[in-house]
Short mmCIF file of C-alpha atoms and ligand atoms in Angstrom, two decimals:
data_model
loop_
_atom_site.label_atom_id
_atom_site.label_comp_id
_atom_site.label_asym_id
_atom_site.label_seq_id
_atom_site.Cartn_x
_atom_site.Cartn_y
_atom_site.Cartn_z
CA THR A 283 3.45 0.16 20.48
CA GLU A 284 5.70 -0.59 17.57
CA GLU A 285 5.88 1.86 14.76
CA TYR A 286 7.15 1.12 11.35
CA MET A 287 7.73 3.59 8.58
CA HIS A 288 7.02 2.11 5.21
CA ARG A 289 10.17 2.01 3.08
CA GLN A 290 9.71 2.67 -0.60
CA ASP A 291 12.69 0.64 -1.75
CA LYS A 292 10.78 -2.53 -0.88
CA LEU A 293 8.51 -1.78 -3.79
CA ALA A 294 11.40 -1.84 -6.24
CA ALA A 295 11.49 -5.61 -5.71
CA VAL A 296 8.47 -5.94 -7.94
CA GLY A 297 9.64 -5.17 -11.41
CA GLN A 298 7.96 -4.08 -14.56
CA LEU A 299 8.23 -7.71 -15.67
CA ALA A 300 5.46 -8.87 -13.35
CA ALA A 301 3.30 -5.99 -14.46
CA GLY A 302 3.89 -6.86 -18.10
CA VAL A 303 3.02 -10.50 -17.50
CA ALA A 304 -0.20 -9.43 -15.80
CA HIS A 305 -1.11 -7.51 -18.92
CA GLU A 306 -0.60 -10.58 -21.10
CA ILE A 307 -2.73 -12.75 -18.83
CA ARG A 308 -5.69 -10.39 -19.01
CA ASN A 309 -6.89 -11.26 -22.52
CA PRO A 310 -6.90 -15.06 -22.36
CA LEU A 311 -8.50 -14.77 -18.93
CA THR A 312 -11.34 -12.71 -20.31
CA SER A 313 -12.14 -15.27 -22.99
CA MET A 314 -11.87 -18.15 -20.50
CA LYS A 315 -14.39 -16.38 -18.34
CA GLY A 316 -16.73 -15.67 -21.23
CA TYR A 317 -16.77 -19.26 -22.49
CA THR A 318 -17.14 -20.71 -19.00
CA GLU A 319 -20.12 -18.45 -18.33
CA PHE A 320 -21.56 -19.58 -21.65
CA LEU A 321 -21.18 -23.27 -20.70
CA THR A 322 -22.70 -22.63 -17.26
CA MET A 323 -25.83 -21.18 -18.83
CA ASP A 324 -26.57 -24.32 -20.85
CA GLU A 325 -25.49 -26.88 -18.29
CA GLU A 326 -28.28 -29.00 -16.86
CA ASP A 327 -26.22 -31.51 -14.92
CA GLU A 328 -25.98 -30.15 -11.37
CA GLU A 329 -22.57 -31.61 -10.66
CA ARG A 330 -21.04 -30.23 -13.83
CA LYS A 331 -22.68 -26.88 -13.13
CA GLU A 332 -21.04 -26.83 -9.71
CA TYR A 333 -17.61 -27.52 -11.25
CA LEU A 334 -18.10 -24.73 -13.76
CA GLU A 335 -18.96 -22.34 -10.95
CA ILE A 336 -15.78 -23.30 -9.12
CA ILE A 337 -13.84 -22.56 -12.32
CA LEU A 338 -15.52 -19.14 -12.53
CA ASP A 339 -14.64 -18.35 -8.89
CA GLU A 340 -11.04 -19.28 -9.51
CA ILE A 341 -10.89 -17.19 -12.68
CA ASP A 342 -12.13 -14.26 -10.57
CA ARG A 343 -9.33 -14.84 -8.09
CA VAL A 344 -6.71 -14.75 -10.84
CA ASP A 345 -8.41 -11.68 -12.28
CA ASP A 346 -8.12 -9.86 -8.92
CA ILE A 347 -4.40 -10.57 -8.80
CA VAL A 348 -3.93 -9.44 -12.38
CA GLU A 349 -5.81 -6.22 -11.65
CA ASP A 350 -3.56 -5.51 -8.68
CA PHE A 351 -0.49 -5.91 -10.86
CA MET A 352 -1.91 -3.66 -13.55
CA VAL A 353 -1.71 -0.82 -11.04
CA LEU A 354 2.03 -1.33 -11.02
CA ALA A 355 2.20 -1.46 -14.80
CA LYS A 356 0.98 2.10 -15.24
CA PRO A 357 1.77 3.91 -12.03
CA LYS A 358 1.81 7.28 -13.75
CA ASP A 359 -1.50 6.68 -15.46
CA LEU A 360 -3.58 8.46 -12.82
CA THR A 361 -6.70 10.53 -13.32
CA MET A 362 -6.20 13.29 -10.77
CA GLU A 363 -9.26 15.26 -9.73
CA VAL A 364 -10.44 17.23 -6.72
CA LYS A 365 -12.40 14.80 -4.56
CA ASP A 366 -13.94 14.75 -1.12
CA ILE A 367 -12.03 12.12 0.84
CA VAL A 368 -14.81 11.81 3.43
CA SER A 369 -17.28 10.66 0.81
CA VAL A 370 -14.75 8.31 -0.79
CA MET A 371 -14.37 6.68 2.64
CA ASN A 372 -18.14 6.56 3.18
CA ASN A 373 -18.48 4.82 -0.14
CA VAL A 374 -15.91 2.18 0.80
CA LEU A 375 -17.57 1.63 4.17
CA SER A 376 -20.93 1.01 2.56
CA LEU A 377 -19.34 -1.58 0.27
CA LEU A 378 -17.91 -3.42 3.29
CA ASP A 379 -20.88 -2.89 5.59
CA TYR A 380 -22.17 -6.41 5.09
CA ASP A 381 -18.77 -8.00 5.79
CA ALA A 382 -18.40 -5.95 8.96
CA ARG A 383 -21.85 -6.83 10.29
CA LYS A 384 -21.44 -10.51 9.48
CA GLN A 385 -18.32 -10.54 11.62
CA GLY A 386 -19.65 -8.50 14.52
CA VAL A 387 -17.50 -5.48 13.78
CA ALA A 388 -18.87 -2.09 14.85
CA VAL A 389 -17.81 0.72 12.53
CA HIS A 390 -17.13 4.24 13.86
CA LEU A 391 -16.37 7.10 11.50
CA ARG A 392 -15.39 10.55 12.59
CA SER A 393 -14.04 13.37 10.53
CA GLU A 394 -12.75 16.76 11.55
CA GLU A 395 -14.79 18.39 8.81
CA GLU A 396 -17.75 17.27 6.77
CA VAL A 397 -15.89 17.70 3.51
CA MET A 398 -12.14 17.25 3.16
CA LYS A 399 -10.76 17.76 -0.31
CA ALA A 400 -7.68 16.37 -1.97
CA ILE A 401 -6.47 15.92 -5.52
CA VAL A 402 -6.54 12.19 -6.12
CA ASP A 403 -7.32 9.39 -8.51
CA GLU A 404 -10.60 8.44 -6.86
CA ASN A 405 -10.66 4.79 -7.94
CA ARG A 406 -7.11 4.20 -6.77
CA ILE A 407 -7.65 5.85 -3.39
CA LYS A 408 -10.84 3.85 -3.03
CA GLN A 409 -8.79 0.72 -3.65
CA VAL A 410 -6.35 1.78 -0.90
CA PHE A 411 -9.13 2.40 1.65
CA LEU A 412 -10.82 -0.84 0.64
CA ASN A 413 -7.63 -2.83 1.22
CA PHE A 414 -6.94 -1.29 4.63
CA VAL A 415 -10.53 -1.56 5.86
CA LYS A 416 -10.86 -5.11 4.58
CA ASN A 417 -7.65 -6.12 6.34
CA ALA A 418 -8.91 -4.48 9.54
CA ILE A 419 -12.17 -6.45 9.40
CA GLU A 420 -10.28 -9.65 8.64
CA ALA A 421 -8.07 -9.02 11.68
CA MET A 422 -11.15 -9.24 13.93
CA PRO A 423 -12.62 -12.70 13.34
CA ASN A 424 -14.45 -12.52 16.65
CA GLY A 425 -15.73 -9.00 16.20
CA GLY A 426 -14.49 -5.70 17.57
CA ASP A 427 -14.32 -2.03 16.79
CA LEU A 428 -13.24 -0.43 13.57
CA THR A 429 -12.52 3.27 14.03
CA ILE A 430 -11.81 5.48 11.09
CA SER A 431 -10.84 9.08 11.55
CA LEU A 432 -10.05 11.83 9.11
CA ASP A 433 -8.16 14.89 10.32
CA TYR A 434 -5.88 17.54 9.00
CA SER A 435 -2.55 16.50 10.50
CA ASN A 436 -1.46 19.99 9.46
CA GLN A 437 -2.39 22.17 6.52
CA LYS A 438 -0.46 19.96 4.19
CA TYR A 439 -2.04 16.52 4.66
CA ILE A 440 -5.32 14.80 5.31
CA HIS A 441 -4.58 12.16 7.93
CA VAL A 442 -6.74 9.08 7.53
CA SER A 443 -6.38 6.48 10.25
CA ILE A 444 -7.93 3.03 10.23
CA THR A 445 -7.82 1.37 13.63
CA ASP A 446 -8.92 -2.12 14.55
CA THR A 447 -9.06 -4.00 17.83
CA GLY A 448 -7.82 -7.16 16.16
CA VAL A 449 -4.97 -9.62 16.36
CA GLY A 450 -2.18 -7.09 15.84
CA ILE A 451 1.08 -7.61 13.98
CA PRO A 452 4.18 -8.91 15.77
CA GLU A 453 7.24 -6.67 15.52
CA GLU A 454 9.27 -9.00 13.31
CA LYS A 455 6.36 -9.28 10.85
CA LEU A 456 5.78 -5.55 10.72
CA LYS A 457 8.89 -5.34 8.56
CA ARG A 458 7.50 -7.79 6.06
CA ILE A 459 4.05 -6.39 5.37
CA GLY A 460 3.86 -4.85 1.94
CA GLU A 461 6.32 -7.34 0.50
CA PRO A 462 4.78 -8.95 -2.57
CA PHE A 463 2.95 -12.18 -1.69
CA TYR A 464 3.55 -11.79 2.03
CA THR A 465 0.39 -13.07 3.68
CA THR A 466 -0.55 -14.84 6.89
CA LYS A 467 -4.00 -15.73 5.58
CA GLU A 468 -5.14 -19.01 4.15
CA LYS A 469 -6.93 -17.27 1.30
CA GLY A 470 -4.81 -14.14 1.14
CA ASN A 471 -2.66 -13.15 -1.81
CA GLY A 472 -0.36 -10.70 -0.05
CA LEU A 473 -0.71 -8.01 -2.69
CA GLY A 474 -3.15 -5.57 -1.10
CA LEU A 475 -0.64 -3.66 1.01
CA MET A 476 2.06 -3.56 -1.65
CA ILE A 477 -0.40 -2.07 -4.13
CA SER A 478 -1.78 0.34 -1.54
CA PHE A 479 1.65 1.61 -0.51
CA LYS A 480 2.50 2.11 -4.17
CA ILE A 481 -0.69 4.06 -4.88
CA VAL A 482 -0.16 6.34 -1.86
CA GLU A 483 3.41 6.90 -2.94
CA ASN A 484 2.17 7.90 -6.41
CA HIS A 485 -0.01 10.50 -4.69
CA ASN A 486 3.02 11.88 -2.84
CA GLY A 487 1.50 10.61 0.37
CA ARG A 488 2.83 8.43 3.17
CA VAL A 489 1.73 5.37 5.11
CA TYR A 490 2.81 4.36 8.59
CA VAL A 491 1.64 1.52 10.73
CA GLU A 492 1.31 1.15 14.48
CA SER A 493 0.48 -2.20 15.98
CA GLU A 494 0.36 -4.00 19.27
CA LEU A 495 0.06 -7.77 19.37
CA GLY A 496 -3.32 -8.87 20.63
CA LYS A 497 -4.53 -5.29 20.96
CA GLY A 498 -4.89 -4.02 17.42
CA THR A 499 -3.46 -2.10 14.54
CA THR A 500 -3.65 1.38 13.04
CA PHE A 501 -2.86 2.12 9.42
CA ASN A 502 -2.20 5.84 8.95
CA VAL A 503 -2.42 7.36 5.51
CA LEU A 504 -1.31 10.91 4.77
CA ILE A 505 -2.76 12.35 1.58
CA PRO A 506 -1.68 15.79 0.35
CA SER A 507 -4.58 18.12 1.01
CA LYS A 508 -6.22 20.49 -1.42
CA ARG A 509 -6.19 23.14 1.32
CA TYR A 510 -2.46 23.51 1.03
CA SER A 511 -2.22 23.55 -2.75
CA GLY A 512 -4.85 26.29 -2.87
P1 ADP B 1073 -3.67 -10.29 2.36
O1 ADP B 1073 -4.77 -9.49 3.02
O2 ADP B 1073 -4.09 -10.91 1.09
O3 ADP B 1073 -3.02 -11.24 3.31
P2 ADP B 1073 -2.26 -7.78 2.41
O4 ADP B 1073 -1.13 -7.26 1.60
O5 ADP B 1073 -3.52 -7.00 2.41
O6 ADP B 1073 -2.52 -9.26 1.92
O7 ADP B 1073 -1.76 -7.94 3.92
C1 ADP B 1073 -0.56 -8.66 4.18
C2 ADP B 1073 -0.52 -9.17 5.60
O8 ADP B 1073 -0.40 -8.07 6.51
C3 ADP B 1073 -1.76 -9.91 6.06
O9 ADP B 1073 -1.76 -11.27 5.66
C4 ADP B 1073 -1.65 -9.77 7.58
O10 ADP B 1073 -0.75 -10.70 8.12
C5 ADP B 1073 -1.02 -8.40 7.75
N1 ADP B 1073 -2.04 -7.37 8.05
C6 ADP B 1073 -2.48 -6.40 7.23
N2 ADP B 1073 -3.39 -5.61 7.84
C7 ADP B 1073 -3.52 -6.09 9.10
C8 ADP B 1073 -4.30 -5.70 10.25
N3 ADP B 1073 -5.13 -4.67 10.22
N4 ADP B 1073 -4.15 -6.44 11.39
C9 ADP B 1073 -3.30 -7.48 11.43
N5 ADP B 1073 -2.55 -7.90 10.40
C10 ADP B 1073 -2.64 -7.21 9.24
MG1 MG B 1074 -5.59 -7.70 2.28
#
C-alpha cells in the first residue's frame, strides 16, 4: 500500500489569475445559455434542435469548470455552521445512488455514531464528498464495493474514509493527483481533487490517500470535530 500525504504547496500553482478569469467567463456564459435555451424552445427542425442541445451540454461543462474555479477565487468566503457530517454524506450518497446502481457498485455506509457534528460550510463539504465518491464510482467501471466510514480518529477530527475496490492509482501517479487539469479520464477535467483538497485545507482539515494498483483506493478526510471545540 502506497500512502501519499497531500502537499499544500501544489495548490499554489493555481493563481488568483485563473480564479479571476473564471469570474469574467460567468456572465457571458449565462447569457449564452439563456439565448440557446430560448432558441431550443422554438426550434422545430429536429437536427437543429439536436445541435442546440449539444451546445447546451457543452455550456454546462464549461459552467462546471468555472464553478470549480470560483471556489478558489473566494477561499475565505465560507459560511461556517454546525452540521451533522453523517447526514451531509447521506445526502451526497442519495444524489449518486443512480450512478452507483447503473454501474453495479454496492454502497456500504457505517458511522461510529448516528450524528457527528463539525463546523463546516455545508455546500463546500458536500462538494468534497461528491467529488471523492464520484471518483470512486468512476474507478469501478465493472462494479465493486464502495465503503464509506465515519469515525472519530481522536477527539479532534472526524475521519471520513471513502474506499473503492477499483483500478487503483500507480505510485508515480499518486504524486500528480490534485494537480490542476491532471486527469486520466476521457471526459475528466482534472479539477475535482484540486478543489477538494483546497476546501478541506480551508476547513483546517487534511486529506491523505492510500492506493494499491488493481485493488482499490481510499481517500481519507480529516475534518475538525465540533466535539473538540466544545
Ligand atoms: P477527474 O475526475 O475529472 O479526472 P479529479 O481531480 O477528480 O479529476 O481526479 C484526478 C485523477 O485522479 C483522475 O483522473 C484519476 O486518475 C485519479 N483518481 C481520483 N480518484 C480515484 C480513485 N478513487 N481511483 C482511481 N483513480 C482516482
Ligand atoms: Mg473527479
